[in-house]
Structure formats: C-alpha cells, structure tokens
Amino acid sequence: GRGERAKDVRGTSKKLVKVLKPYLPLFVVAFLCAFIGVLCVSFAPKVLGNIITIVLDGTKRGSFDWNLINRTIVLLAGLYFTNFVFRLSQHMILVKLSQKIVRNLKSDINAKLDRLPLSYFDGRTQGEIMSRITNDVDTIDQSIQEGISQAIISVFTIGCLLVIMLTTNVVMTLVSLVTIPLILVVVAQVVKHTQRFFLDNQKYLGELNGHVEQLYGGYAIVKTFNHEDQAIAQFDVINDNLYNAGWKSNFYSSVIYPLTGFAGNLGYVLVIVVGAINAAAGRLSVGDIQAFVQYVKRFNQPIQEVANISNVFQSTLAAAERVFEVLEEPEEVDDGRLSSNPAHGDIEFDDVRFSYVPEKPLIEDLNLKVQSGAKIAVVGPTGAGKTTLINLLMRFYDVNGGSIKVDGIDVRDWPRDVLRDQFGMVLQDTWLFEGTVAQNIAYGAGTNEVDFDKVRRCAKLACADHFIETLPGGYDFVINEEASNISQGEKQLITIARAFMSNPRILILDEATSNVDTRTERLVQQAMEKLMENRTSFIIAHRLSTIRDANLILVMDKGNIVEQGAHEELLARKGFYYNLYMSQFKGASEF
C-alpha cells in the first residue's frame, strides 16, 4: 500500500526542534563558522574576476603591475584557506552534536522501553522496536550531520551571492532570478507527493527487521517444518513493499535535480546573453562578466541543494514521528504509596475481573485466599487463564475490577519495584543473556556486581554446582547469545540458582521439566523443592503427577476457578480435575 502522509508534520517538527534546543549555542557556533566560510568563498569569484581585469588591462598597456597581481592572488588563496578552516570546524561541531543527540535519543528510548507496560511489547515484534532505536534514530543523525549542514550553507550562499550580484549589476541579477519561481513550484509539488513514501519506507523497514529477527530466532524450526518457501514468500511481500516505497520516494526526490538544473540553465543562458550585450556596450568589464557567470552557476547550485534537502527532511520527519511515538507511549504509572516493606506472602484475590480486550471477558469474580508458605498449583487447559493470573499478581496488567492483596495491601498500593522484589520466577521459557554463568546467576540479585561466594552457594542449592564445574572455565564459562552451548536442563538449573539469588518471599514456577531428560528432571524437581521451602509458591503445572503434594490445587477453565482442593480430594470428586488427570495418566500408560 501507498500508506499515508505524516500524521502531524508541524507537531513532529516542533518536537524535533525541542530536542535540538539544548544544543542551540553549539548550533550558533556552527552557523557562524558556515557563514564565514561561505562569505570567503563567495568573494573568491569577484577577486578572480579582478585578476583577469588586471591582466587584460596590463596586456593593453604592455606592462603588468605584478605587486597588485601577487597581492590579489595571496588574497584569493587566503579566502580559500579561511573557507577550508571554518568549513572543517563547522563539520566537526555538527558531527559531535549529532552524536550527542543520537546518544541521548537512544538512551531516552531505552529508558522509555523499561517503563512501558508488558502490553506494549505483546503487540509488537522485537525487530519493529529495534528498528525505531537503530534505523529511525540513524536517519535523524544523518539529517543533522548532512542535512542541516547543507541547509545552512545553501541559505547563507544564496544570501551572500544575491548581495554580491546586486552590487555588481542589478539588471543581470534580476534576469538570473527569472527562473527561481519555476524551481520553487517544482520543489513544492515534489515535496507534497513524496512525504507518504518516506513514511512508508521507515515503516516497511521496521516490518522487514521484525520478520528477519523472528526467522533467525526460530531458524531450526523453519528448516524442520520445510517452511523455507513460505518464509521467503512472506519476506518477498514485505521486501516488495519496501522496494516500492523506496523507489518512489527516491525517484520523486531525484527528479528535483534535473528539473531545477534545467530551470537553472535557462537562467544561465539569459545571463550570458544580457552580459554579452552589456560588455559590447562597454558597461561591464570582462572580469565582472566572468565573475557574474560564476555567481549565477553557484547561485543555482544551493537552490538545487535546498530542494534536495527538503526530501532529506521529509525522511527525517517520518523517522522522528516513529521515535516520538515510542517516547509518548503511556507508561506504567507507579502509583504505589508504600515504602519498602518485606512481604510475608499472604495473598488474596477478591472479586477479581479482567479482560485483555474489553468485549471479551476472561476472568470474572475470582476469589481466592492463600496463606503464607502455602504451595498452590494452578492447572487447566491451554487458554484457561493460568498465566493471566500470574500477570495480574505481578502487576504486568491491572485488574478491571475487584482487588488483589499481598499481606492485606492492594497490589496497586505497592510501588511496582517493591512488589516485584518479593517475587522470584522460574519460567518454562528460560532466558539467559550472553555472559558468564556467574553473571547470569548474579542477575537475580539486581546488581551488576558478582558475589562469587553467594553465586556458588545458590548454585549448590539449585543442584547446578556439579555441572557448572565441569564446564570449561566453570563459573566463568560464557553462555552464547542463543544460550545454545548448554542443554535445556542446565539452563533451567541456572534460572533456579538465579531465583535463589533473589531470595524472594513468593515464587512463581512455570514448570519446565517436560523437555528435559529423566535424570535432569529429578535434579530440577529437587532444586525446586528446596526453593519452595518456607515460601508462598504458585506452580503452573503441566504434568499433574508433579503436584500431588500441593497444599491447594486450583483448576481453571475459561478464566474461572472451577474446582479447588487437595489432589486426593479432587480425584474423589471425579470432576474436571479427575478427567484432566486421567487423560494424562491413560496417555502415559499406553506407551
């Protein structure tokens, strides 16, 4: 699709100016350097014309004023050298400025992402979010380094040349300006039609990044299920959209150069004709005509540059709009009023109602009381609301009605960081980052410092010490980016050690023993038993045989607790839990 124009060009421009405002003093210095440089190079043709006039006069007289010629040549060289020094200074200042602005923008986006609710990430691909931090911010960077630099030089050049041309010959100046309205009309029309293509270009670039990131994340699965052709077809669709938006934006913007060049050349022809008539009448010297011809050529160039820059700024506005969209997303409001207060682990759900989408209620009137230190198992078919229960407990989402209390206090009254400090999580999908085993375990302490004694102690409690010591380098063994250089069971033991490191009062265990071997499963079970001692524990259970000793089993279906009780008690009822349990038991007995 062709997409749409930027939603708010004026608003985005104002926001961009606000971002650049703190750097105004440096911009002023850069503008000053550019002005001095342009001034020097603008007077050069005039000085060069004087040299030609002096030489021609000397030829007529038969003698040359070499002192005057030498002084004029030195002046010309001085002008070019001064231009070089100030242009270099301006370039260095703008490069430094752009890097500072980009660094701060990326820091702001990164900090913002940390403050956004889980729902924001649920609705977007990682590649799309990454594209805003990288591609869009880099587009702004390029515009500051090149676009602003070119814009100020072009504007100053037009101003300086206009003044010099008017002082040289008013009639010839007016003749050279005849084609300017034509150039401006061309530029306005092109700018009007290309903004939507630049916006599409940034959007499809983000989609392509998201698709590629997703494919490479699950490359083995793509290969296993022979999904290469479909993946390539999907890639081609997005790539074609990017290609269409890209060639249209670049084609229309590149049309500016030949069109403005043609209009400029018409003016150039008119100036030469008028100049020749003036020279024949003796009203202008040859040197002045030569200088004026150079001025006209130079005058057209910055006008073409300004036309081209208008397209660069369109691309920048499209990128800036996407960056500001992230920065203006509603944040997780930390409205908790309590100071740090260690939880005991008593939990109460009181008439809780919740839905991800308003018209589709998921949980209605949920009531539950959990005593400190209890082991609660949550079971039920896929989509029953087991994970939603945990999301609400940790305030990844807020309830629509009713309340959830920890130690008698509504979770909305706890500051989020204080509330989450009370929780430890061991999830089915293990997450480890690229770094040493020790760093991954120490992550649970919420600090970058690694206390090796404490790390080793937690690893022993998690039954992970033995396998870690067998790794090359032991605790200094580096887990790679995909965490593919250790087994699934080893990953799970490291995440349990990490949970020990955080020393939580309340545990959430998304049981992850279904994809590990039997021996490792026993180790994981043993480690989890140790971890649950004297802690309130919520176990999302998949294998029902592992939760027989839970104090309370909650059986969920379609967002509601349909049964609750101990294992034997629920079996005796021969209800929903009995059917779930027997379906697993029969399945196991058939092998």
XYZ file of C-alpha atoms in Angstrom:
591
model
C 0.000 0.000 0.000
C 0.984 3.620 -0.531
C 0.398 4.468 3.119
C -0.354 7.979 4.311
C 1.314 11.305 4.947
C 2.944 12.018 8.298
C 0.122 12.321 10.811
C 1.373 15.631 12.214
C 4.218 17.268 10.268
C 4.033 20.552 12.206
C 3.784 18.819 15.587
C 6.695 16.479 14.802
C 8.789 19.454 13.610
C 8.127 21.282 16.904
C 9.114 18.215 18.924
C 12.312 17.818 16.897
C 13.182 21.495 17.469
C 12.573 20.954 21.206
C 15.056 18.036 21.174
C 17.654 20.217 19.388
C 17.045 23.335 21.566
C 19.529 22.472 24.397
C 22.294 22.425 21.769
C 21.438 25.879 20.395
C 24.780 27.519 21.430
C 26.759 24.897 19.506
C 24.426 25.257 16.509
C 25.039 29.035 16.590
C 28.827 28.474 16.542
C 28.405 26.013 13.634
C 26.237 28.577 11.763
C 28.837 31.291 12.379
C 31.623 29.055 11.015
C 29.453 28.240 7.987
C 28.685 31.936 7.408
C 32.368 32.970 7.499
C 33.297 30.070 5.191
C 30.510 30.955 2.708
C 31.454 34.647 2.844
C 35.046 33.828 1.919
C 34.157 31.512 -0.959
C 31.500 33.959 -2.218
C 34.042 36.773 -2.643
C 36.503 34.470 -4.446
C 34.945 34.833 -7.957
C 34.984 38.642 -7.526
C 38.714 38.560 -6.670
C 39.349 36.119 -9.532
C 37.496 38.484 -11.891
C 39.730 41.354 -10.655
C 42.854 39.312 -11.537
C 41.519 38.777 -15.085
C 40.697 42.517 -15.419
C 44.192 43.500 -14.164
C 45.866 41.103 -16.608
C 43.744 42.340 -19.555
C 44.476 45.999 -18.674
C 48.209 45.170 -18.434
C 48.064 43.466 -21.850
C 46.574 46.623 -23.366
C 49.258 48.847 -21.732
C 52.098 46.444 -22.450
C 53.168 46.328 -18.755
C 51.862 44.454 -15.654
C 51.513 45.606 -12.055
C 52.988 42.418 -10.546
C 52.707 43.681 -6.952
C 48.962 44.147 -7.411
C 48.625 40.751 -9.132
C 50.596 38.976 -6.368
C 48.586 40.697 -3.599
C 45.334 39.697 -5.294
C 46.493 36.061 -5.710
C 47.511 35.937 -1.997
C 44.081 37.379 -1.078
C 42.381 34.689 -3.213
C 44.457 31.902 -1.586
C 43.692 33.380 1.858
C 39.948 33.352 1.140
C 40.032 29.683 0.063
C 42.155 28.674 3.094
C 39.879 30.544 5.542
C 36.882 28.839 3.932
C 38.571 25.438 4.458
C 39.321 26.113 8.163
C 35.815 27.320 9.013
C 34.017 24.639 6.960
C 36.102 21.956 8.705
C 35.268 23.492 12.122
C 31.569 23.594 11.239
C 31.638 19.944 10.116
C 33.403 18.800 13.319
C 30.915 20.672 15.524
C 27.889 19.176 13.725
C 29.352 15.633 13.859
C 29.895 15.984 17.615
C 26.426 17.487 18.020
C 24.702 14.718 16.056
C 26.473 12.009 18.063
C 25.405 13.638 21.353
C 21.797 13.951 20.191
C 21.723 10.359 18.902
C 23.260 9.051 22.143
C 20.652 10.896 24.212
C 17.760 9.810 21.959
C 18.799 6.157 22.144
C 19.198 6.449 25.943
C 15.736 8.051 26.189
C 14.137 5.290 24.082
C 15.915 2.561 26.049
C 14.843 4.096 29.385
C 11.306 4.528 27.997
C 11.112 0.855 26.976
C 11.950 -0.081 30.586
C 8.965 1.968 31.771
C 6.434 0.641 29.244
C 3.843 -1.963 30.256
C 4.025 -5.573 29.064
C 1.010 -4.952 26.806
C 3.151 -2.666 24.579
C 5.601 -5.491 23.821
C 2.801 -8.059 23.421
C 1.542 -6.149 20.384
C 4.855 -5.566 18.554
C 7.737 -7.585 17.152
C 11.243 -7.186 18.569
C 12.530 -6.189 15.123
C 9.969 -3.381 14.834
C 11.017 -1.955 18.210
C 14.727 -2.342 17.341
C 14.162 -0.529 14.032
C 12.986 2.566 15.923
C 16.133 2.591 18.081
C 18.516 1.975 15.155
C 17.181 2.892 11.686
C 14.939 5.794 12.698
C 17.442 7.406 15.073
C 20.225 6.935 12.484
C 18.075 8.732 9.901
C 17.814 11.699 12.311
C 21.591 11.505 12.878
C 22.282 11.639 9.130
C 19.972 14.616 8.737
C 21.724 16.603 11.482
C 25.183 15.792 10.118
C 24.457 16.332 6.421
C 21.033 17.931 6.014
C 21.400 20.819 8.480
C 24.986 21.440 7.352
C 23.957 21.617 3.704
C 20.858 23.679 4.516
C 22.710 26.452 6.379
C 25.494 26.571 3.781
C 22.935 26.780 0.960
C 20.877 29.525 2.656
C 23.986 31.594 3.513
C 25.350 31.061 -0.006
C 22.102 32.252 -1.619
C 22.079 35.353 0.654
C 25.758 36.262 0.095
C 25.668 35.684 -3.673
C 22.462 37.706 -4.043
C 24.033 40.720 -2.286
C 27.261 40.489 -4.359
C 25.326 40.019 -7.633
C 23.084 43.050 -6.923
C 26.122 45.241 -6.206
C 27.724 44.037 -9.444
C 24.779 44.550 -11.844
C 21.097 44.865 -10.874
C 19.659 44.089 -14.333
C 21.671 40.874 -14.777
C 20.742 39.797 -11.236
C 17.024 40.228 -11.950
C 17.417 38.268 -15.219
C 19.096 35.383 -13.329
C 16.202 35.323 -10.820
C 13.504 34.859 -13.507
C 13.652 31.041 -13.249
C 13.530 30.890 -9.402
C 9.679 30.796 -9.151
C 9.681 27.860 -11.598
C 12.194 25.997 -9.426
C 10.144 26.672 -6.255
C 6.927 25.374 -7.886
C 8.704 22.150 -8.939
C 10.111 21.620 -5.427
C 6.754 22.281 -3.727
C 4.958 19.756 -5.950
C 7.578 17.027 -5.414
C 7.664 17.554 -1.619
C 3.861 17.403 -1.499
C 3.760 13.968 -3.149
C 6.776 12.246 -1.579
C 6.163 12.551 2.197
C 3.925 9.460 2.353
C 6.541 7.369 0.544
C 9.256 8.328 3.059
C 6.899 7.412 5.920
C 6.152 4.045 4.263
C 9.871 3.447 3.745
C 10.577 3.666 7.505
C 7.503 1.566 8.355
C 8.339 -1.304 5.974
C 11.984 -1.221 7.089
C 10.754 -1.887 10.648
C 8.490 -4.725 9.419
C 11.358 -6.311 7.487
C 13.625 -6.168 10.555
C 10.899 -7.792 12.663
C 10.383 -10.587 10.112
C 14.111 -11.344 9.729
C 14.710 -11.256 13.503
C 11.805 -13.671 14.040
C 13.001 -16.058 11.301
C 16.571 -16.269 12.542
C 15.343 -16.704 16.120
C 13.491 -19.882 15.055
C 15.671 -20.931 12.122
C 15.838 -24.591 13.190
C 12.023 -24.761 13.341
C 11.706 -23.178 9.875
C 14.075 -25.828 8.474
C 12.445 -28.700 10.394
C 8.968 -27.984 9.047
C 10.190 -27.212 5.496
C 8.779 -23.714 5.813
C 11.547 -22.046 3.806
C 9.366 -21.315 0.753
C 6.595 -19.728 2.824
C 9.161 -17.716 4.822
C 10.770 -16.476 1.601
C 7.346 -15.620 0.133
C 6.463 -13.635 3.264
C 9.837 -11.888 3.146
C 9.306 -11.060 -0.551
C 5.940 -9.410 0.156
C 7.429 -7.096 2.818
C 10.579 -6.551 0.723
C 8.448 -5.623 -2.315
C 6.517 -3.107 -0.192
C 9.836 -1.634 0.974
C 11.127 -1.613 -2.623
C 8.009 0.190 -3.906
C 8.095 2.816 -1.157
C 11.891 3.168 -1.581
C 11.986 3.646 -5.339
C 9.028 6.024 -5.328
C 10.492 8.228 -2.596
C 13.945 8.213 -4.220
C 12.623 8.612 -7.783
C 10.442 11.618 -6.990
C 13.157 13.226 -4.883
C 15.795 12.630 -7.580
C 13.509 14.296 -10.180
C 14.218 17.580 -8.373
C 17.864 17.761 -9.520
C 17.356 17.517 -13.305
C 14.244 19.773 -13.214
C 15.868 22.510 -11.129
C 19.072 22.059 -13.148
C 17.143 22.635 -16.383
C 15.437 25.745 -14.965
C 18.808 26.999 -13.687
C 20.442 26.520 -17.087
C 17.709 28.618 -18.736
C 18.626 31.457 -16.386
C 22.290 30.853 -17.132
C 21.683 31.290 -20.907
C 19.721 34.519 -20.321
C 22.530 35.958 -18.165
C 25.200 35.203 -20.807
C 23.096 36.927 -23.495
C 22.481 40.042 -21.349
C 26.152 40.048 -20.192
C 27.431 39.921 -23.777
C 25.207 42.895 -24.734
C 26.499 44.878 -21.694
C 30.139 44.026 -22.484
C 29.701 45.101 -26.115
C 28.269 48.421 -24.916
C 31.227 48.875 -22.521
C 29.035 48.914 -19.411
C 30.776 45.850 -17.835
C 34.396 44.670 -17.727
C 35.259 41.153 -18.926
C 36.359 40.255 -15.369
C 32.960 41.298 -13.946
C 31.122 39.232 -16.583
C 33.326 36.211 -15.829
C 32.668 36.654 -12.082
C 28.922 37.113 -12.675
C 28.693 33.954 -14.785
C 30.348 32.022 -11.917
C 27.921 33.572 -9.429
C 24.914 32.501 -11.495
C 26.229 28.915 -11.696
C 26.887 28.923 -7.955
C 23.514 30.541 -7.241
C 21.601 27.720 -8.921
C 23.514 25.004 -7.065
C 22.387 25.936 -3.485
C 18.796 26.268 -4.733
C 19.051 22.688 -6.034
C 20.630 21.663 -2.712
C 17.756 23.231 -0.757
C 15.336 21.305 -2.974
C 17.176 18.048 -2.265
C 17.384 18.818 1.494
C 13.586 19.179 1.602
C 13.397 15.457 0.779
C 16.035 14.586 3.398
C 13.964 16.450 5.993
C 10.828 14.579 4.929
C 12.606 11.298 5.603
C 13.793 12.736 8.925
C 10.274 13.801 9.935
C 8.926 10.326 9.109
C 11.669 8.751 11.284
C 11.242 11.335 14.072
C 7.490 10.714 14.137
C 8.098 6.998 14.784
C 10.668 7.796 17.501
C 8.305 10.247 19.247
C 5.504 7.656 19.073
C 7.621 5.419 21.328
C 8.646 8.271 23.644
C 4.994 9.339 24.067
C 3.524 5.875 24.742
C 1.600 5.717 28.064
C 3.933 4.383 30.756
C 3.379 2.046 33.674
C 2.238 4.518 36.321
C 3.924 3.683 39.611
C 1.189 4.934 41.931
C 2.250 2.838 44.922
C 2.363 4.817 48.132
C 4.087 2.360 50.457
C 7.741 2.414 51.400
C 9.814 -0.781 51.195
C 8.132 -3.429 53.295
C 9.164 -7.142 53.165
C 6.171 -9.335 52.337
C 5.162 -12.354 54.398
C 3.464 -13.983 51.447
C -0.275 -13.891 52.285
C -2.252 -13.368 49.067
C -5.932 -12.674 48.466
C -7.931 -12.345 45.212
C -11.193 -10.520 45.931
C -13.907 -10.460 43.193
C -11.239 -10.033 40.506
C -12.428 -9.206 36.983
C -10.113 -8.859 33.983
C -10.058 -8.894 30.177
C -7.289 -8.184 27.650
C -9.941 -6.929 25.202
C -12.960 -5.074 26.715
C -15.579 -7.022 24.758
C -14.078 -10.429 25.659
C -14.149 -11.006 29.469
C -11.564 -13.572 30.607
C -11.712 -13.606 34.427
C -14.948 -12.815 36.271
C -15.480 -12.650 40.060
C -12.373 -14.655 41.027
C -11.959 -15.188 44.788
C -9.004 -16.890 46.478
C -7.095 -16.765 49.793
C -3.547 -18.111 50.084
C -1.695 -18.424 53.406
C 1.991 -17.558 53.687
C 4.237 -20.547 52.859
C 1.489 -22.458 51.005
C 2.180 -24.373 47.821
C -0.527 -23.567 45.257
C -0.763 -25.448 41.965
C -2.642 -23.892 39.048
C -3.847 -26.356 36.406
C -6.147 -26.263 33.417
C -6.250 -26.498 29.640
C -4.457 -24.015 27.355
C -6.093 -20.579 27.450
C -7.739 -21.235 30.831
C -6.154 -18.081 32.339
C -3.261 -19.630 34.310
C -0.599 -17.205 33.052
C -3.064 -14.283 33.258
C -3.409 -14.975 36.987
C 0.361 -14.554 37.399
C 0.430 -11.408 35.172
C -2.166 -9.814 37.447
C -0.378 -10.871 40.628
C 2.865 -9.191 39.482
C 1.010 -6.163 38.065
C 2.133 -6.705 34.492
C -1.546 -5.913 33.926
C -4.004 -4.252 36.347
C -7.376 -5.768 37.243
C -10.520 -4.238 35.695
C -12.492 -4.819 38.878
C -12.029 -6.151 42.423
C -8.586 -6.295 44.051
C -5.518 -8.464 44.634
C -3.867 -8.076 48.043
C -0.415 -9.085 49.266
C -0.211 -9.089 53.084
C -3.600 -7.382 53.169
C -2.434 -4.477 50.989
C -3.797 -3.902 47.474
C -1.020 -4.527 44.924
C -1.873 -1.132 43.375
C -0.700 0.486 46.630
C 2.710 -1.186 46.400
C 5.377 0.560 44.298
C 5.948 -1.857 41.391
C 9.658 -2.336 42.120
C 8.975 -3.099 45.799
C 6.167 -5.529 44.877
C 8.253 -7.366 42.286
C 11.179 -7.624 44.702
C 9.008 -10.068 46.653
C 8.700 -12.400 43.666
C 11.031 -14.934 42.110
C 10.255 -16.603 38.785
C 11.354 -19.804 37.102
C 9.660 -19.926 33.719
C 9.135 -22.618 31.150
C 10.955 -20.468 28.578
C 14.374 -19.962 30.121
C 16.027 -16.608 29.411
C 19.791 -16.295 29.722
C 21.899 -13.474 28.302
C 25.311 -13.532 26.654
C 27.740 -13.541 29.571
C 29.360 -15.848 32.117
C 27.396 -18.389 34.156
C 28.226 -16.364 37.299
C 26.828 -13.159 35.758
C 23.611 -14.939 34.762
C 23.099 -16.250 38.309
C 24.038 -12.912 39.923
C 21.363 -11.235 37.736
C 18.837 -12.343 40.384
C 20.422 -10.037 42.969
C 19.503 -6.971 40.895
C 23.080 -5.721 40.701
C 25.953 -5.896 38.227
C 28.372 -6.895 40.982
C 29.124 -10.632 41.158
C 29.495 -12.051 44.685
C 31.159 -15.376 43.781
C 30.637 -16.925 47.236
C 26.914 -16.202 47.129
C 26.670 -17.303 43.468
C 28.334 -20.660 44.295
C 26.110 -21.128 47.350
C 22.954 -20.520 45.275
C 24.218 -22.858 42.527
C 24.728 -25.627 45.120
C 21.190 -25.129 46.455
C 19.916 -25.364 42.860
C 21.882 -28.607 42.251
C 23.745 -26.741 39.469
C 27.236 -26.585 41.024
C 28.343 -30.005 39.739
C 27.589 -29.425 36.058
C 28.939 -25.829 36.187
C 32.300 -27.067 37.499
C 32.537 -29.479 34.537
C 32.173 -26.611 32.010
C 35.384 -25.133 30.503
C 36.186 -22.251 32.836
C 33.492 -23.264 35.354
C 31.576 -20.205 36.548
C 33.477 -18.062 34.003
C 32.127 -20.148 31.106
C 30.500 -17.739 28.620
C 26.942 -18.602 27.582
C 26.450 -17.551 23.962
C 23.766 -15.220 22.626
C 21.301 -18.018 21.859
C 22.275 -19.969 25.039
C 22.726 -22.935 22.700
C 26.053 -24.077 24.156
C 24.383 -25.591 27.260
C 21.450 -28.014 27.487
C 17.841 -27.145 28.312
C 18.110 -28.802 31.735
C 21.314 -26.889 32.543
C 19.613 -23.632 31.563
C 16.743 -24.472 33.922
C 19.095 -25.175 36.848
C 20.839 -21.820 36.258
C 17.467 -19.981 36.340
C 16.638 -21.752 39.626
C 20.015 -20.640 41.037
C 19.124 -17.115 39.886
C 15.812 -17.348 41.792
C 17.711 -18.426 44.946
C 19.918 -15.362 44.439
C 16.913 -13.020 44.599
C 15.738 -14.652 47.869
C 12.023 -13.971 47.212
C 9.085 -14.394 49.578
C 6.735 -15.516 46.784
C 7.649 -17.931 43.996
C 6.135 -18.411 40.560
C 7.143 -21.670 38.888
C 6.061 -22.337 35.336
C 7.014 -25.987 35.494
C 9.641 -26.629 32.839
C 10.583 -30.270 33.229
C 8.668 -31.564 30.222
C 11.538 -31.041 27.756
C 14.478 -32.377 29.807
C 15.772 -35.905 30.339
C 14.620 -38.004 33.325
C 17.827 -37.603 35.369
C 17.865 -33.802 34.883
C 14.146 -33.695 35.642
C 14.829 -35.252 39.060
C 17.560 -32.644 39.688
C 15.251 -29.804 38.643
C 12.433 -31.179 40.829
C 14.830 -31.498 43.775
C 16.106 -27.930 43.266
C 12.563 -26.573 43.011
C 11.550 -28.355 46.224
C 14.424 -26.646 48.057
C 13.482 -23.307 46.523
C 9.843 -23.616 47.679
C 10.721 -24.271 51.342
C 9.105 -21.604 53.591
C 7.955 -19.595 50.566
C 4.485 -18.994 49.113
C 4.601 -20.787 45.758
C 2.421 -20.707 42.674
C 3.133 -23.622 40.329
C 1.670 -23.533 36.834
C 1.528 -27.281 36.312
C 1.540 -29.194 33.058
C 2.394 -32.652 34.367
C -0.248 -33.251 37.007
C 1.801 -36.075 38.581
C 4.265 -33.428 39.902
C 1.760 -31.512 42.064
C 0.285 -34.251 44.247
C 1.760 -32.722 47.421
C 0.476 -29.160 46.761
C -1.491 -27.625 49.664
C -4.119 -26.444 47.237
C -4.803 -27.177 43.576
C -6.703 -24.558 41.576
C -8.400 -25.963 38.488
C -9.010 -23.190 35.947
C -11.157 -23.151 32.835
C -12.142 -20.107 30.742
C -10.780 -17.667 33.319
C -12.568 -19.104 36.333
C -11.574 -21.456 39.156
C -13.944 -24.364 38.507
C -12.535 -26.613 41.274
C -10.115 -26.284 44.184
C -8.802 -28.672 46.795
C -6.059 -31.232 47.508
C -5.066 -33.888 44.937
C -6.885 -36.868 46.524
C -9.954 -34.781 47.304
C -10.249 -33.574 43.676
C -9.777 -37.088 42.301
C -12.544 -38.352 44.568
C -14.962 -35.758 43.131
C -14.487 -37.259 39.655
C -14.980 -33.817 38.062
C -12.882 -31.584 35.789
C -9.573 -32.326 37.544
C -10.251 -36.071 37.527
C -10.810 -36.006 33.767
C -7.627 -33.952 33.202
C -5.572 -36.268 35.401
C -6.922 -39.470 33.900
C -6.357 -38.237 30.330
C -2.660 -37.746 31.185
C -2.449 -40.999 33.123
C -4.034 -43.024 30.314
C -1.783 -41.333 27.781
C 1.265 -42.292 29.823
C 0.122 -45.890 30.388
C -0.313 -46.513 26.683
C 3.424 -46.038 25.936
